[in-house]
């Protein structure tokens, strides 16, 4: 390898950033009469694509607490969040300064018990409760699609549930 090729390779490595970490909530409920499993999708404020509530780490909060808080701020939902991640996905995010970065999103399952009438981002997004299959069709990220399908398999008794952690309402 020539010196120039080695230098070019070293420079590329220097500028390759590790993914930025975010935390998300896969929010779900079961319909009373039918027992049908539904997951919550919302639109992103910038592009309008279908996503799940997510956000950046917060000082003094665990990753699953951040996921639960984002679910409340973005969608007005509260409930019981699992303390272990169901998995993660990656997506390209364009920051306010125009820089494009890869984000790694750890996803925590949240069983919704209440939906607030008013919350921080009300009116800024569209919301829909859909089946896991429909959610998998709507999201752009292949790894997030896989998480919806994995979650459905778990909820239909094909996988073991994780430990639950109750987060008190603020």
mmCIF file of C-alpha atoms in Angstrom:
data_model
loop_
_atom_site.group_PDB
_atom_site.id
_atom_site.type_symbol
_atom_site.label_atom_id
_atom_site.label_comp_id
_atom_site.label_asym_id
_atom_site.label_seq_id
_atom_site.Cartn_x
_atom_site.Cartn_y
_atom_site.Cartn_z
ATOM 1 C CA UNK A 1 0.000 0.000 0.000
ATOM 2 C CA UNK A 2 1.433 3.366 -0.959
ATOM 3 C CA UNK A 3 1.999 6.068 1.619
ATOM 4 C CA UNK A 4 -0.739 8.198 0.035
ATOM 5 C CA UNK A 5 -3.274 5.323 0.143
ATOM 6 C CA UNK A 6 -2.386 4.652 3.803
ATOM 7 C CA UNK A 7 -2.777 8.332 4.678
ATOM 8 C CA UNK A 8 -6.138 8.487 2.896
ATOM 9 C CA UNK A 9 -7.292 5.405 4.826
ATOM 10 C CA UNK A 10 -6.116 6.907 8.156
ATOM 11 C CA UNK A 11 -7.899 10.205 7.440
ATOM 12 C CA UNK A 12 -11.133 8.323 6.637
ATOM 13 C CA UNK A 13 -10.889 6.457 9.956
ATOM 14 C CA UNK A 14 -10.301 9.723 11.833
ATOM 15 C CA UNK A 15 -13.473 11.262 10.436
ATOM 16 C CA UNK A 16 -15.690 8.212 10.817
ATOM 17 C CA UNK A 17 -17.755 8.948 13.874
ATOM 18 C CA UNK A 18 -19.317 6.295 16.061
ATOM 19 C CA UNK A 19 -23.120 6.284 15.817
ATOM 20 C CA UNK A 20 -24.915 8.819 18.030
ATOM 21 C CA UNK A 21 -26.965 7.068 20.727
ATOM 22 C CA UNK A 22 -30.722 7.541 21.059
ATOM 23 C CA UNK A 23 -33.421 5.727 23.042
ATOM 24 C CA UNK A 24 -36.905 4.852 21.783
ATOM 25 C CA UNK A 25 -40.171 3.378 23.001
ATOM 26 C CA UNK A 26 -42.078 0.709 21.106
ATOM 27 C CA UNK A 27 -45.499 1.578 22.554
ATOM 28 C CA UNK A 28 -48.278 -0.989 22.458
ATOM 29 C CA UNK A 29 -51.758 -1.764 23.720
ATOM 30 C CA UNK A 30 -54.266 -4.569 23.357
ATOM 31 C CA UNK A 31 -57.792 -3.734 22.275
ATOM 32 C CA UNK A 32 -60.280 -4.578 24.994
ATOM 33 C CA UNK A 33 -62.935 -6.584 23.152
ATOM 34 C CA UNK A 34 -60.808 -8.309 20.527
ATOM 35 C CA UNK A 35 -57.481 -8.516 22.362
ATOM 36 C CA UNK A 36 -55.793 -7.370 19.140
ATOM 37 C CA UNK A 37 -52.228 -6.144 19.557
ATOM 38 C CA UNK A 38 -51.612 -2.572 18.347
ATOM 39 C CA UNK A 39 -48.420 -0.509 18.226
ATOM 40 C CA UNK A 40 -48.148 3.267 18.075
ATOM 41 C CA UNK A 41 -46.613 5.032 15.086
ATOM 42 C CA UNK A 42 -46.153 8.764 14.757
ATOM 43 C CA UNK A 43 -44.761 10.984 12.047
ATOM 44 C CA UNK A 44 -41.436 12.744 12.389
ATOM 45 C CA UNK A 45 -41.724 16.519 12.577
ATOM 46 C CA UNK A 46 -39.199 17.155 9.805
ATOM 47 C CA UNK A 47 -39.801 14.561 7.057
ATOM 48 C CA UNK A 48 -43.237 13.193 7.988
ATOM 49 C CA UNK A 49 -42.019 9.581 7.811
ATOM 50 C CA UNK A 50 -43.457 7.007 10.245
ATOM 51 C CA UNK A 51 -41.343 6.544 13.393
ATOM 52 C CA UNK A 52 -41.567 5.601 17.070
ATOM 53 C CA UNK A 53 -40.941 8.092 19.928
ATOM 54 C CA UNK A 54 -37.200 8.549 20.482
ATOM 55 C CA UNK A 55 -34.702 11.005 21.881
ATOM 56 C CA UNK A 56 -31.188 11.762 23.070
ATOM 57 C CA UNK A 57 -29.719 10.637 26.423
ATOM 58 C CA UNK A 58 -30.636 12.811 29.444
ATOM 59 C CA UNK A 59 -28.488 13.416 32.513
ATOM 60 C CA UNK A 60 -29.767 11.553 35.556
ATOM 61 C CA UNK A 61 -32.092 9.283 33.559
ATOM 62 C CA UNK A 62 -31.600 5.671 32.532
ATOM 63 C CA UNK A 63 -32.009 4.731 28.884
ATOM 64 C CA UNK A 64 -35.453 3.192 29.474
ATOM 65 C CA UNK A 65 -36.566 6.241 31.485
ATOM 66 C CA UNK A 66 -35.590 8.419 28.501
ATOM 67 C CA UNK A 67 -37.626 6.157 26.202
ATOM 68 C CA UNK A 68 -40.681 6.470 28.500
ATOM 69 C CA UNK A 69 -40.293 10.246 28.745
ATOM 70 C CA UNK A 70 -40.024 10.635 24.950
ATOM 71 C CA UNK A 71 -43.184 8.530 24.539
ATOM 72 C CA UNK A 72 -45.004 10.981 26.810
ATOM 73 C CA UNK A 73 -43.561 14.176 25.265
ATOM 74 C CA UNK A 74 -44.045 13.085 21.640
ATOM 75 C CA UNK A 75 -47.235 11.024 21.855
ATOM 76 C CA UNK A 76 -48.818 11.653 25.269
ATOM 77 C CA UNK A 77 -48.652 7.986 26.283
ATOM 78 C CA UNK A 78 -47.673 6.604 29.677
ATOM 79 C CA UNK A 79 -47.364 3.091 30.987
ATOM 80 C CA UNK A 80 -44.962 0.370 32.057
ATOM 81 C CA UNK A 81 -41.597 0.292 30.298
ATOM 82 C CA UNK A 82 -39.242 -2.670 30.199
ATOM 83 C CA UNK A 83 -35.768 -2.074 31.628
ATOM 84 C CA UNK A 84 -34.052 -4.249 29.001
ATOM 85 C CA UNK A 85 -33.908 -3.337 25.342
ATOM 86 C CA UNK A 86 -35.776 -5.462 22.799
ATOM 87 C CA UNK A 87 -33.110 -4.504 20.248
ATOM 88 C CA UNK A 88 -31.741 -1.585 18.283
ATOM 89 C CA UNK A 89 -31.817 -0.035 14.835
ATOM 90 C CA UNK A 90 -29.768 2.521 12.936
ATOM 91 C CA UNK A 91 -30.882 5.452 10.810
ATOM 92 C CA UNK A 92 -29.304 8.499 9.170
ATOM 93 C CA UNK A 93 -30.217 11.767 10.915
ATOM 94 C CA UNK A 94 -29.659 15.205 9.464
ATOM 95 C CA UNK A 95 -28.703 17.576 12.276
ATOM 96 C CA UNK A 96 -29.781 21.232 12.452
ATOM 97 C CA UNK A 97 -26.396 22.303 11.028
ATOM 98 C CA UNK A 98 -26.973 20.059 7.977
ATOM 99 C CA UNK A 99 -24.467 17.403 9.049
ATOM 100 C CA UNK A 100 -25.643 13.822 8.458
ATOM 101 C CA UNK A 101 -24.880 11.354 11.267
ATOM 102 C CA UNK A 102 -25.759 7.729 11.885
ATOM 103 C CA UNK A 103 -27.867 7.212 15.003
ATOM 104 C CA UNK A 104 -28.071 3.946 16.913
ATOM 105 C CA UNK A 105 -31.447 3.674 18.632
ATOM 106 C CA UNK A 106 -31.959 1.276 21.554
ATOM 107 C CA UNK A 107 -35.638 0.307 21.719
ATOM 108 C CA UNK A 108 -37.598 -0.389 24.916
ATOM 109 C CA UNK A 109 -41.099 -1.869 24.996
ATOM 110 C CA UNK A 110 -43.734 0.272 26.744
ATOM 111 C CA UNK A 111 -47.198 -1.067 27.563
ATOM 112 C CA UNK A 112 -49.501 1.950 27.325
ATOM 113 C CA UNK A 113 -51.963 2.423 30.185
ATOM 114 C CA UNK A 114 -52.970 6.082 29.736
ATOM 115 C CA UNK A 115 -53.099 8.627 26.921
ATOM 116 C CA UNK A 116 -52.938 12.316 27.860
ATOM 117 C CA UNK A 117 -55.220 14.891 26.257
ATOM 118 C CA UNK A 118 -52.442 17.507 26.296
ATOM 119 C CA UNK A 119 -48.699 16.956 25.996
ATOM 120 C CA UNK A 120 -45.593 18.787 24.808
ATOM 121 C CA UNK A 121 -45.697 17.972 21.060
ATOM 122 C CA UNK A 122 -49.470 17.683 20.579
ATOM 123 C CA UNK A 123 -50.507 18.904 17.139
ATOM 124 C CA UNK A 124 -46.985 18.595 15.701
ATOM 125 C CA UNK A 125 -47.335 15.006 14.444
ATOM 126 C CA UNK A 126 -49.855 12.444 13.182
ATOM 127 C CA UNK A 127 -50.484 9.329 15.306
ATOM 128 C CA UNK A 128 -51.884 5.923 14.443
ATOM 129 C CA UNK A 129 -52.386 2.654 16.288
ATOM 130 C CA UNK A 130 -51.653 -0.169 13.827
ATOM 131 C CA UNK A 131 -50.825 -3.874 13.751
ATOM 132 C CA UNK A 132 -47.178 -4.939 13.967
ATOM 133 C CA UNK A 133 -47.347 -6.011 10.315
ATOM 134 C CA UNK A 134 -48.674 -2.598 9.245
ATOM 135 C CA UNK A 135 -46.008 -0.829 11.325
ATOM 136 C CA UNK A 136 -43.315 -2.953 9.657
ATOM 137 C CA UNK A 137 -44.644 -1.896 6.237
ATOM 138 C CA UNK A 138 -44.693 1.821 7.075
ATOM 139 C CA UNK A 139 -41.272 2.410 8.651
ATOM 140 C CA UNK A 140 -38.211 2.997 6.468
ATOM 141 C CA UNK A 141 -35.590 1.323 8.642
ATOM 142 C CA UNK A 142 -35.194 -2.440 7.989
ATOM 143 C CA UNK A 143 -33.930 -3.123 11.533
ATOM 144 C CA UNK A 144 -36.986 -1.354 13.016
ATOM 145 C CA UNK A 145 -39.237 -3.460 10.753
ATOM 146 C CA UNK A 146 -37.567 -6.556 12.201
ATOM 147 C CA UNK A 147 -38.162 -5.306 15.768
ATOM 148 C CA UNK A 148 -41.919 -4.943 15.148
ATOM 149 C CA UNK A 149 -42.057 -8.516 13.824
ATOM 150 C CA UNK A 150 -39.891 -9.804 16.690
ATOM 151 C CA UNK A 151 -42.186 -8.043 19.166
ATOM 152 C CA UNK A 152 -45.252 -9.653 17.592
ATOM 153 C CA UNK A 153 -43.654 -13.106 17.873
ATOM 154 C CA UNK A 154 -42.868 -12.429 21.528
ATOM 155 C CA UNK A 155 -46.420 -11.252 22.252
ATOM 156 C CA UNK A 156 -47.957 -14.294 20.571
ATOM 157 C CA UNK A 157 -46.036 -16.541 22.976
ATOM 158 C CA UNK A 158 -43.172 -17.484 20.691
ATOM 159 C CA UNK A 159 -40.519 -15.637 22.783
ATOM 160 C CA UNK A 160 -39.977 -14.978 26.509
ATOM 161 C CA UNK A 161 -40.879 -11.499 27.882
ATOM 162 C CA UNK A 162 -38.217 -9.296 29.518
ATOM 163 C CA UNK A 163 -38.072 -7.732 33.003
ATOM 164 C CA UNK A 164 -40.551 -4.865 33.593
ATOM 165 C CA UNK A 165 -39.734 -1.610 35.352
ATOM 166 C CA UNK A 166 -42.545 0.720 36.423
ATOM 167 C CA UNK A 167 -41.759 4.398 35.793
ATOM 168 C CA UNK A 168 -43.805 6.726 37.993
ATOM 169 C CA UNK A 169 -45.762 9.483 36.244
ATOM 170 C CA UNK A 170 -44.211 12.925 36.568
#
